[in-house]
Amino acid sequence: MADNMDHYLDNDEKTVVILMTSGPSTPHRCATPFYLGAIMASMDVEVHVFFTMEGVRLMQRGVAESFAAMEGGKKIIDFIRDAKRAGVTLHVCQPALPGYKIDEDNDLIDEVDEVSRASVLADLVLRSDNVITF
């Protein structure tokens, strides 16, 4: 039992990037990244979620408020806010926004930390200890 406890406390991995490409068309994939990110952030891991492809739609005003991962479940916006309270940083892929007709100055939710280029994602991936994709 003590070995399992040591596993969590002896964690050398300090930075995790969650690459979120899923969006409203696959709602069952949209809660876990925020839930997992919040848990890791509460374990003092630096967590960045980078939204690209359809994932950028989750950062569009009104979208995450409109659906849940499962029927009757908690809204996706509440998972996003839980992750933010835990310290997760949210990046939105700037080149992906025009494809979804999202204006970076007017259409993004307040929880977004940065509108970033692909070079920022490359830097995050190269300096992270783990990358998780959804």
XYZ file of N, CA, C and O in Angstrom:
536
model
N 0.823 -1.199 0.000
C 0.000 0.000 0.000
C 0.859 1.251 0.000
O 0.606 2.182 -0.734
N 1.918 1.267 0.826
C 2.788 2.433 0.887
C 3.470 2.682 -0.450
O 3.704 3.823 -0.822
N 3.749 1.617 -1.220
C 4.381 1.792 -2.528
C 3.477 2.600 -3.452
O 3.953 3.435 -4.207
N 2.164 2.343 -3.392
C 1.242 3.105 -4.232
C 1.221 4.575 -3.843
O 1.155 5.442 -4.690
N 1.286 4.856 -2.552
C 1.305 6.235 -2.084
C 2.578 6.932 -2.564
O 2.547 8.067 -3.000
N 3.707 6.232 -2.501
C 4.966 6.818 -2.944
C 4.908 7.157 -4.426
O 5.498 8.131 -4.865
N 4.210 6.343 -5.187
C 4.107 6.579 -6.623
C 3.552 7.979 -6.900
O 4.083 8.707 -7.731
N 2.517 8.366 -6.184
C 1.910 9.667 -6.421
C 2.741 10.812 -5.844
O 2.803 11.880 -6.400
N 3.398 10.549 -4.724
C 4.154 11.606 -4.075
C 5.546 11.783 -4.677
O 6.155 12.817 -4.518
N 6.042 10.748 -5.359
C 7.370 10.803 -5.957
C 7.248 11.101 -7.450
O 7.880 10.486 -8.281
N 6.449 12.067 -7.769
C 6.157 12.379 -9.160
C 7.129 13.441 -9.675
O 7.068 14.591 -9.288
N 8.025 13.022 -10.575
C 8.976 13.971 -11.150
C 8.380 14.749 -12.309
O 8.979 15.705 -12.775
N 7.227 14.327 -12.811
C 6.607 14.994 -13.950
C 5.899 16.249 -13.466
O 5.034 16.182 -12.608
N 6.288 17.367 -13.993
C 5.766 18.621 -13.482
C 4.929 19.398 -14.486
O 4.237 20.303 -14.113
N 5.017 19.059 -15.773
C 4.254 19.789 -16.777
C 3.541 18.801 -17.692
O 4.158 17.865 -18.197
N 2.245 19.022 -17.887
C 1.434 18.178 -18.757
C 0.674 19.073 -19.734
O 0.142 20.112 -19.345
N 0.661 18.671 -20.998
C -0.131 19.347 -22.016
C -1.268 18.416 -22.413
O -1.034 17.240 -22.726
N -2.479 18.924 -22.377
C -3.644 18.190 -22.868
C -4.038 18.835 -24.180
O -4.393 20.015 -24.216
N -3.927 18.077 -25.261
C -4.277 18.576 -26.595
C -5.728 18.189 -26.854
O -6.067 17.011 -26.968
N -6.594 19.193 -26.931
C -8.033 18.957 -27.047
C -8.497 19.251 -28.463
O -8.592 20.418 -28.866
N -8.768 18.197 -29.228
C -9.272 18.357 -30.589
C -10.763 18.045 -30.677
O -11.382 18.307 -31.692
N -11.319 17.462 -29.627
C -12.740 17.102 -29.616
C -13.581 18.323 -29.258
O -13.130 19.215 -28.545
N -14.817 18.310 -29.745
C -15.725 19.415 -29.484
C -17.155 18.937 -29.340
O -17.395 17.763 -29.019
N -18.106 19.810 -29.598
C -19.517 19.478 -29.371
C -20.039 18.272 -30.152
O -21.016 17.671 -29.737
N -19.402 17.894 -31.253
C -19.899 16.733 -32.007
C -19.593 15.413 -31.299
O -20.168 14.380 -31.653
N -18.699 15.448 -30.312
C -18.379 14.255 -29.509
C -18.443 14.630 -28.026
O -17.416 14.679 -27.343
N -19.642 14.908 -27.526
C -19.771 15.423 -26.153
C -19.201 14.500 -25.083
O -18.695 14.976 -24.062
N -19.238 13.183 -25.312
C -18.728 12.244 -24.308
C -17.224 12.389 -24.098
O -16.681 11.883 -23.132
N -16.505 13.093 -24.985
C -15.062 13.302 -24.870
C -14.711 14.655 -24.266
O -13.549 14.991 -24.125
N -15.710 15.450 -23.893
C -15.457 16.853 -23.542
C -15.315 17.160 -22.058
O -14.870 18.249 -21.717
N -15.657 16.279 -21.165
C -15.535 16.585 -19.734
C -14.216 16.088 -19.147
O -13.578 16.779 -18.343
N -13.790 14.916 -19.544
C -12.616 14.281 -18.931
C -11.347 15.133 -18.986
O -10.615 15.185 -17.993
N -11.037 15.811 -20.088
C -9.806 16.613 -20.090
C -9.779 17.676 -18.982
O -8.735 17.897 -18.371
N -10.912 18.277 -18.716
C -10.967 19.306 -17.674
C -10.908 18.674 -16.280
O -10.241 19.187 -15.382
N -11.608 17.563 -16.126
C -11.603 16.858 -14.841
C -10.197 16.363 -14.510
O -9.681 16.595 -13.413
N -9.559 15.714 -15.469
C -8.197 15.212 -15.285
C -7.215 16.365 -15.071
O -6.337 16.295 -14.205
N -7.373 17.423 -15.846
C -6.497 18.588 -15.683
C -6.619 19.195 -14.293
O -5.619 19.570 -13.679
N -7.844 19.284 -13.786
C -8.051 19.849 -12.443
C -7.395 18.977 -11.383
O -6.775 19.486 -10.440
N -7.514 17.677 -11.536
C -6.878 16.766 -10.564
C -5.366 16.952 -10.585
O -4.725 17.088 -9.540
N -4.777 16.948 -11.783
C -3.321 17.085 -11.873
C -2.858 18.443 -11.359
O -1.843 18.535 -10.675
N -3.602 19.498 -11.664
C -3.220 20.826 -11.174
C -3.263 20.874 -9.649
O -2.415 21.508 -9.019
N -4.227 20.174 -9.064
C -4.302 20.146 -7.598
C -3.167 19.329 -6.990
O -2.919 19.418 -5.791
N -2.466 18.538 -7.825
C -1.289 17.776 -7.383
C -0.006 18.549 -7.702
O 1.071 17.976 -7.777
N -0.133 19.856 -7.911
C 0.991 20.744 -8.203
C 1.673 20.460 -9.529
O 2.861 20.742 -9.694
N 0.956 19.885 -10.472
C 1.460 19.715 -11.827
C 1.027 20.937 -12.634
O -0.107 21.392 -12.502
N 1.926 21.473 -13.453
C 1.577 22.577 -14.353
C 0.816 21.982 -15.532
O 1.353 21.160 -16.265
N -0.434 22.381 -15.702
C -1.293 21.795 -16.742
C -1.713 22.878 -17.734
O -2.202 23.935 -17.341
N -1.497 22.576 -19.015
C -1.938 23.448 -20.100
C -2.893 22.641 -20.975
O -2.555 21.536 -21.383
N -4.058 23.187 -21.253
C -4.958 22.585 -22.238
C -4.895 23.467 -23.474
O -5.120 24.681 -23.394
N -4.573 22.839 -24.618
C -4.461 23.573 -25.883
C -5.586 23.091 -26.784
O -5.651 21.919 -27.148
N -6.482 23.997 -27.150
C -7.644 23.669 -27.982
C -7.326 23.949 -29.430
O -6.946 25.066 -29.790
N -7.509 22.930 -30.270
C -7.350 23.118 -31.705
C -8.410 22.282 -32.414
O -9.159 21.559 -31.780
N -8.468 22.398 -33.728
C -9.498 21.733 -34.528
C -10.867 22.035 -33.910
O -11.117 23.148 -33.498
N -11.767 21.041 -33.790
C -13.097 21.313 -33.248
C -13.059 21.706 -31.770
O -14.014 22.290 -31.245
N -11.989 21.416 -31.095
C -11.849 21.778 -29.679
C -12.016 23.269 -29.426
O -12.470 23.670 -28.350
N -11.662 24.110 -30.393
C -11.802 25.564 -30.196
C -13.255 25.962 -29.949
O -13.517 26.980 -29.314
N -14.183 25.159 -30.430
C -15.611 25.490 -30.239
C -15.990 25.485 -28.759
O -16.921 26.177 -28.347
N -15.275 24.698 -27.939
C -15.579 24.670 -26.503
C -15.274 26.006 -25.832
O -15.793 26.306 -24.758
N -14.434 26.808 -26.450
C -14.064 28.110 -25.899
C -14.906 29.240 -26.479
O -14.711 30.401 -26.140
N -15.843 28.905 -27.347
C -16.734 29.896 -27.953
C -17.897 30.181 -27.007
O -18.506 29.255 -26.456
N -18.195 31.447 -26.798
C -19.314 31.831 -25.914
C -20.580 31.055 -26.273
O -20.935 30.959 -27.440
N -21.236 30.523 -25.256
C -22.521 29.859 -25.426
C -22.442 28.370 -25.753
O -23.428 27.667 -25.585
N -21.304 27.880 -26.198
C -21.205 26.474 -26.605
C -21.095 25.547 -25.386
O -21.895 24.631 -25.212
N -20.096 25.764 -24.534
C -19.891 24.877 -23.382
C -21.036 24.963 -22.371
O -21.240 24.040 -21.583
N -21.792 26.054 -22.424
C -22.950 26.201 -21.545
C -24.139 25.380 -22.040
O -25.087 25.151 -21.308
N -24.088 24.924 -23.288
C -25.260 24.331 -23.920
C -25.330 22.804 -23.886
O -26.338 22.243 -24.298
N -24.301 22.135 -23.404
C -24.365 20.670 -23.418
C -23.527 20.061 -22.298
O -22.690 20.721 -21.696
N -23.801 18.775 -22.061
C -23.076 17.992 -21.062
C -22.476 16.769 -21.744
O -22.871 16.402 -22.856
N -21.535 16.135 -21.079
C -20.897 14.945 -21.648
C -21.872 13.777 -21.706
O -21.748 12.910 -22.568
N -22.794 13.761 -20.767
C -23.825 12.715 -20.779
C -25.151 13.323 -20.362
O -25.168 14.348 -19.673
N -26.215 12.699 -20.780
C -27.550 13.217 -20.514
C -27.770 13.427 -19.019
O -27.526 12.525 -18.216
N -28.208 14.611 -18.664
C -28.475 14.933 -17.263
C -27.238 15.269 -16.450
O -27.339 15.541 -15.259
N -26.079 15.250 -17.080
C -24.826 15.510 -16.371
C -24.522 16.991 -16.232
O -25.267 17.852 -16.704
N -23.418 17.255 -15.598
C -22.936 18.617 -15.379
C -22.543 19.238 -16.724
O -21.976 18.567 -17.587
N -22.849 20.500 -16.919
C -22.504 21.203 -18.154
C -20.974 21.290 -18.305
O -20.248 21.407 -17.313
N -20.536 21.300 -19.547
C -19.099 21.373 -19.825
C -18.495 22.658 -19.268
O -17.374 22.659 -18.760
N -19.222 23.751 -19.298
C -18.689 25.008 -18.763
C -18.329 24.865 -17.286
O -17.357 25.468 -16.810
N -19.068 24.045 -16.544
C -18.750 23.852 -15.124
C -17.450 23.070 -14.953
O -16.677 23.341 -14.033
N -17.188 22.103 -15.837
C -15.890 21.402 -15.809
C -14.758 22.376 -16.138
O -13.682 22.329 -15.543
N -14.999 23.255 -17.104
C -13.985 24.255 -17.482
C -13.682 25.153 -16.291
O -12.515 25.402 -15.966
N -14.700 25.621 -15.622
C -14.495 26.525 -14.473
C -13.800 25.816 -13.313
O -12.968 26.417 -12.620
N -14.117 24.530 -13.097
C -13.419 23.757 -12.060
C -11.928 23.667 -12.387
O -11.077 23.814 -11.497
N -11.615 23.411 -13.660
C -10.203 23.316 -14.073
C -9.490 24.651 -13.863
O -8.350 24.689 -13.388
N -10.161 25.736 -14.214
C -9.553 27.062 -14.029
C -9.293 27.343 -12.545
O -8.234 27.844 -12.189
N -10.248 27.012 -11.695
C -10.059 27.236 -10.248
C -8.880 26.427 -9.712
O -8.204 26.847 -8.776
N -8.610 25.270 -10.323
C -7.491 24.420 -9.890
C -6.149 24.927 -10.415
O -5.102 24.458 -9.983
N -6.182 25.850 -11.396
C -4.935 26.418 -11.901
C -4.545 26.005 -13.303
O -3.421 26.273 -13.739
N -5.431 25.354 -14.025
C -5.145 24.944 -15.403
C -5.122 26.176 -16.314
O -5.957 27.062 -16.185
N -4.159 26.214 -17.242
C -4.053 27.289 -18.228
C -4.693 26.836 -19.535
O -4.408 25.739 -20.022
N -5.550 27.689 -20.098
C -6.267 27.349 -21.326
C -5.755 28.189 -22.494
O -5.769 29.420 -22.438
N -5.303 27.481 -23.553
C -4.817 28.115 -24.780
C -5.782 27.773 -25.917
O -6.236 26.628 -26.016
N -6.043 28.727 -26.785
C -6.861 28.487 -27.967
C -5.993 28.699 -29.195
O -5.266 29.687 -29.292
N -6.075 27.778 -30.133
C -5.279 27.828 -31.362
C -5.800 28.942 -32.280
O -6.909 28.839 -32.822
N -5.005 29.978 -32.439
C -5.417 31.118 -33.266
C -5.696 30.709 -34.707
O -6.715 31.118 -35.273
N -4.831 29.907 -35.355
C -5.110 29.548 -36.759
C -6.400 28.742 -36.950
O -6.946 28.715 -38.049
N -6.903 28.077 -35.908
C -8.121 27.279 -36.053
C -9.394 28.128 -35.968
O -10.457 27.699 -36.425
N -9.309 29.316 -35.383
C -10.508 30.117 -35.135
C -11.267 30.521 -36.404
O -12.501 30.377 -36.443
N -10.601 31.008 -37.455
C -11.369 31.425 -38.647
C -12.178 30.292 -39.275
O -13.266 30.530 -39.802
N -11.678 29.077 -39.211
C -12.396 27.932 -39.784
C -13.738 27.678 -39.116
O -14.625 27.061 -39.707
N -13.874 28.131 -37.878
C -15.139 27.967 -37.144
C -15.853 29.307 -36.981
O -16.782 29.421 -36.192
N -15.386 30.313 -37.744
C -15.984 31.654 -37.714
C -16.057 32.212 -36.285
O -17.053 32.787 -35.858
N -14.959 32.029 -35.556
C -14.855 32.541 -34.186
C -13.914 33.734 -34.202
O -12.769 33.624 -34.638
N -14.412 34.870 -33.717
C -13.611 36.091 -33.618
C -12.900 36.089 -32.260
O -13.564 36.063 -31.218
N -11.568 36.118 -32.281
C -10.823 36.008 -31.019
C -11.055 37.187 -30.082
O -10.860 37.060 -28.876
N -11.480 38.320 -30.591
C -11.709 39.490 -29.733
C -13.105 39.540 -29.136
O -13.320 40.216 -28.130
N -14.061 38.840 -29.735
C -15.459 38.975 -29.286
C -16.168 37.683 -28.919
O -17.178 37.716 -28.222
N -15.685 36.547 -29.378
C -16.468 35.317 -29.260
C -15.967 34.316 -28.223
O -16.585 33.262 -28.047
N -14.850 34.584 -27.562
C -14.283 33.595 -26.631
C -14.788 33.812 -25.206
O -15.038 34.947 -24.794
N -14.901 32.714 -24.455
C -15.327 32.803 -23.058
C -14.210 33.443 -22.227
O -13.031 33.431 -22.609
N -14.580 33.976 -21.084
C -13.627 34.686 -20.230
C -12.548 33.767 -19.656
O -11.491 34.247 -19.226
N -12.783 32.470 -19.620
C -11.838 31.532 -19.019
C -10.587 31.309 -19.863
O -9.591 30.762 -19.370
N -10.586 31.728 -21.123
C -9.417 31.555 -22.001
C -8.270 32.418 -21.475
O -8.447 33.609 -21.224
N -7.101 31.800 -21.341
C -5.921 32.544 -20.895
C -5.162 33.155 -22.066
O -4.690 34.275 -21.962
N -5.006 32.381 -23.139
C -4.196 32.864 -24.253
C -4.737 32.366 -25.583
O -5.162 31.219 -25.693
N -4.691 33.227 -26.592
C -4.901 32.814 -27.976
C -3.489 32.628 -28.525
O -2.693 33.572 -28.538
N -3.170 31.399 -28.921
C -1.777 31.051 -29.213
C -1.606 30.505 -30.617
O -2.515 29.903 -31.186
N -0.415 30.671 -31.142
C -0.059 30.128 -32.450
C 0.475 28.708 -32.273
O 0.743 28.271 -31.156
N 0.651 28.014 -33.375
C 1.147 26.636 -33.341
C 2.538 26.558 -32.725
O 2.893 25.554 -32.103
N 3.321 27.610 -32.865
C 4.666 27.597 -32.280
C 4.606 27.508 -30.750
O 5.487 26.913 -30.124
N 3.574 28.075 -30.151
C 3.403 27.961 -28.697
C 3.107 26.513 -28.333
O 3.664 25.977 -27.365
N 2.238 25.860 -29.115
C 1.961 24.443 -28.867
C 3.236 23.627 -28.997
O 3.510 22.768 -28.152
N 4.019 23.878 -30.033
C 5.272 23.136 -30.218
C 6.181 23.312 -29.010
O 6.760 22.337 -28.504
N 6.299 24.528 -28.516
C 7.134 24.787 -27.346
C 6.592 24.063 -26.117
O 7.363 23.443 -25.360
N 5.283 24.114 -25.914
C 4.680 23.429 -24.759
C 4.946 21.923 -24.821
O 5.304 21.307 -23.820
N 4.774 21.345 -26.002
C 4.977 19.894 -26.158
C 6.434 19.533 -25.884
O 6.723 18.565 -25.172
N 7.356 20.307 -26.430
C 8.770 19.979 -26.287
C 9.273 20.103 -24.853
O 10.186 19.381 -24.445
N 8.687 21.002 -24.079
C 9.159 21.156 -22.697
C 8.297 20.428 -21.669
O 8.595 20.465 -20.477
N 7.255 19.749 -22.113
C 6.380 19.057 -21.160
C 6.898 17.656 -20.857
O 7.690 17.090 -21.600
N 6.410 17.121 -19.755
C 6.757 15.752 -19.381
C 5.806 14.749 -20.013
O 6.182 13.619 -20.253
N 4.579 15.160 -20.244
C 3.584 14.286 -20.867
C 2.630 15.100 -21.724
O 2.317 16.246 -21.381
N 2.176 14.482 -22.809
C 1.143 15.064 -23.659
C 0.009 14.053 -23.745
O 0.237 12.871 -24.016
N -1.195 14.523 -23.488
C -2.388 13.682 -23.536
C -3.300 14.280 -24.597
O -3.490 15.491 -24.635
N -3.875 13.444 -25.449
C -4.765 13.963 -26.489
C -6.187 13.458 -26.289
O -6.409 12.318 -25.881
N -7.113 14.330 -26.543
C -8.541 13.995 -26.514
C -9.170 14.473 -27.800
O -8.864 15.495 -28.314
